[in-house]
Structures are given as C-alpha cells and as structure tokens.
C-alpha cells in the first residue's frame, strides 16, 4: 500500500469516526471486520474525489452490500 493510500485511509477513518460519533478503536475494528482497508485501496481513485459525507454513504453501502 502506498503512502498516499495509507494517509487517505486514515483520513477516511477519521471522517467516518467523526460523522458516526465512534471511537478510534471502534472505527479500526469496523474497518478490519468489513475489509475496508482493501476497499479504500481499490476505490481510492473514486473515493478521494468525494466529500467526507459521501464517503461515509459509500462505505455504508459497501458494508450493507457485502452482508
């Protein structure tokens, strides 16, 4: 994983944490459980063009679709 993608994944996690009012530990567990680290890497080109709120919607749609 490149440095850009690592930094962007941290950005996604922080925004998800803030918008969903979660702790950092909860978000890390959520990302791990739902394979969102890989998702962030694969969808980097798309996700980094969206606002934080749209990223949260996209993440939630991915998680629901994966269930």
PDB file of C-alpha atoms in Angstrom:
ATOM      1  CA  UNK A   1       0.000   0.000   0.000  1.00  0.00           C
ATOM      2  CA  UNK A   2       1.419   3.380  -0.982  1.00  0.00           C
ATOM      3  CA  UNK A   3       1.913   6.247   1.448  1.00  0.00           C
ATOM      4  CA  UNK A   4      -0.863   8.214  -0.300  1.00  0.00           C
ATOM      5  CA  UNK A   5      -3.347   5.395   0.180  1.00  0.00           C
ATOM      6  CA  UNK A   6      -2.330   4.889   3.819  1.00  0.00           C
ATOM      7  CA  UNK A   7      -2.808   8.595   4.531  1.00  0.00           C
ATOM      8  CA  UNK A   8      -6.117   8.620   2.661  1.00  0.00           C
ATOM      9  CA  UNK A   9      -7.357   5.580   4.584  1.00  0.00           C
ATOM     10  CA  UNK A  10      -6.559   7.388   7.842  1.00  0.00           C
ATOM     11  CA  UNK A  11      -8.483  10.399   6.504  1.00  0.00           C
ATOM     12  CA  UNK A  12     -11.467   8.149   5.686  1.00  0.00           C
ATOM     13  CA  UNK A  13     -11.338   6.576   9.122  1.00  0.00           C
ATOM     14  CA  UNK A  14     -11.182   9.921  10.901  1.00  0.00           C
ATOM     15  CA  UNK A  15     -14.120  11.297   8.940  1.00  0.00           C
ATOM     16  CA  UNK A  16     -16.115   8.106   9.474  1.00  0.00           C
ATOM     17  CA  UNK A  17     -15.339   8.285  13.210  1.00  0.00           C
ATOM     18  CA  UNK A  18     -16.386  11.921  13.437  1.00  0.00           C
ATOM     19  CA  UNK A  19     -19.579  11.612  11.373  1.00  0.00           C
ATOM     20  CA  UNK A  20     -20.708   8.367  13.059  1.00  0.00           C
ATOM     21  CA  UNK A  21     -19.607   9.543  16.520  1.00  0.00           C
ATOM     22  CA  UNK A  22     -17.421   6.477  17.104  1.00  0.00           C
ATOM     23  CA  UNK A  23     -14.152   5.996  18.929  1.00  0.00           C
ATOM     24  CA  UNK A  24     -10.944   5.384  17.027  1.00  0.00           C
ATOM     25  CA  UNK A  25     -10.871   1.827  18.365  1.00  0.00           C
ATOM     26  CA  UNK A  26     -14.436   1.206  17.126  1.00  0.00           C
ATOM     27  CA  UNK A  27     -13.639   2.542  13.664  1.00  0.00           C
ATOM     28  CA  UNK A  28     -10.458   0.460  13.398  1.00  0.00           C
ATOM     29  CA  UNK A  29     -12.411  -2.674  14.343  1.00  0.00           C
ATOM     30  CA  UNK A  30     -15.202  -1.754  11.896  1.00  0.00           C
ATOM     31  CA  UNK A  31     -12.740  -1.232   9.038  1.00  0.00           C
ATOM     32  CA  UNK A  32     -10.966  -4.503   9.835  1.00  0.00           C
ATOM     33  CA  UNK A  33     -14.175  -6.542  10.174  1.00  0.00           C
ATOM     34  CA  UNK A  34     -15.598  -5.220   6.894  1.00  0.00           C
ATOM     35  CA  UNK A  35     -12.390  -5.378   4.819  1.00  0.00           C
ATOM     36  CA  UNK A  36     -12.492  -1.607   4.360  1.00  0.00           C
ATOM     37  CA  UNK A  37      -8.719  -1.207   4.230  1.00  0.00           C
ATOM     38  CA  UNK A  38      -8.699  -3.160   0.975  1.00  0.00           C
ATOM     39  CA  UNK A  39     -11.830  -1.347  -0.199  1.00  0.00           C
ATOM     40  CA  UNK A  40     -10.169   2.037   0.387  1.00  0.00           C
ATOM     41  CA  UNK A  41      -7.152   0.951  -1.641  1.00  0.00           C
ATOM     42  CA  UNK A  42      -9.207  -0.431  -4.546  1.00  0.00           C
ATOM     43  CA  UNK A  43     -11.600   2.534  -4.612  1.00  0.00           C
ATOM     44  CA  UNK A  44      -9.005   5.249  -3.958  1.00  0.00           C
ATOM     45  CA  UNK A  45      -9.444   6.960  -7.340  1.00  0.00           C
ATOM     46  CA  UNK A  46     -13.184   7.286  -6.786  1.00  0.00           C
ATOM     47  CA  UNK A  47     -13.304   7.951  -3.051  1.00  0.00           C
ATOM     48  CA  UNK A  48     -10.762  10.763  -2.978  1.00  0.00           C
ATOM     49  CA  UNK A  49     -12.986  12.831  -5.294  1.00  0.00           C
ATOM     50  CA  UNK A  50     -15.948  12.708  -2.889  1.00  0.00           C
ATOM     51  CA  UNK A  51     -16.712  14.798   0.186  1.00  0.00           C
ATOM     52  CA  UNK A  52     -16.445  13.114   3.613  1.00  0.00           C
ATOM     53  CA  UNK A  53     -20.217  12.710   3.930  1.00  0.00           C
ATOM     54  CA  UNK A  54     -20.442  10.983   0.544  1.00  0.00           C
ATOM     55  CA  UNK A  55     -17.553   8.702   1.533  1.00  0.00           C
ATOM     56  CA  UNK A  56     -19.493   7.606   4.622  1.00  0.00           C
ATOM     57  CA  UNK A  57     -22.525   6.788   2.458  1.00  0.00           C
ATOM     58  CA  UNK A  58     -20.331   4.846   0.009  1.00  0.00           C
ATOM     59  CA  UNK A  59     -18.691   2.902   2.845  1.00  0.00           C
ATOM     60  CA  UNK A  60     -22.046   2.089   4.424  1.00  0.00           C
ATOM     61  CA  UNK A  61     -23.441   0.937   1.068  1.00  0.00           C
ATOM     62  CA  UNK A  62     -20.407  -1.314   0.570  1.00  0.00           C
ATOM     63  CA  UNK A  63     -20.799  -2.854   4.023  1.00  0.00           C
ATOM     64  CA  UNK A  64     -24.538  -3.480   3.553  1.00  0.00           C
ATOM     65  CA  UNK A  65     -23.929  -4.947   0.108  1.00  0.00           C
ATOM     66  CA  UNK A  66     -21.286  -7.282   1.499  1.00  0.00           C
ATOM     67  CA  UNK A  67     -23.602  -8.755   4.151  1.00  0.00           C
TER      68      UNK A  67
END
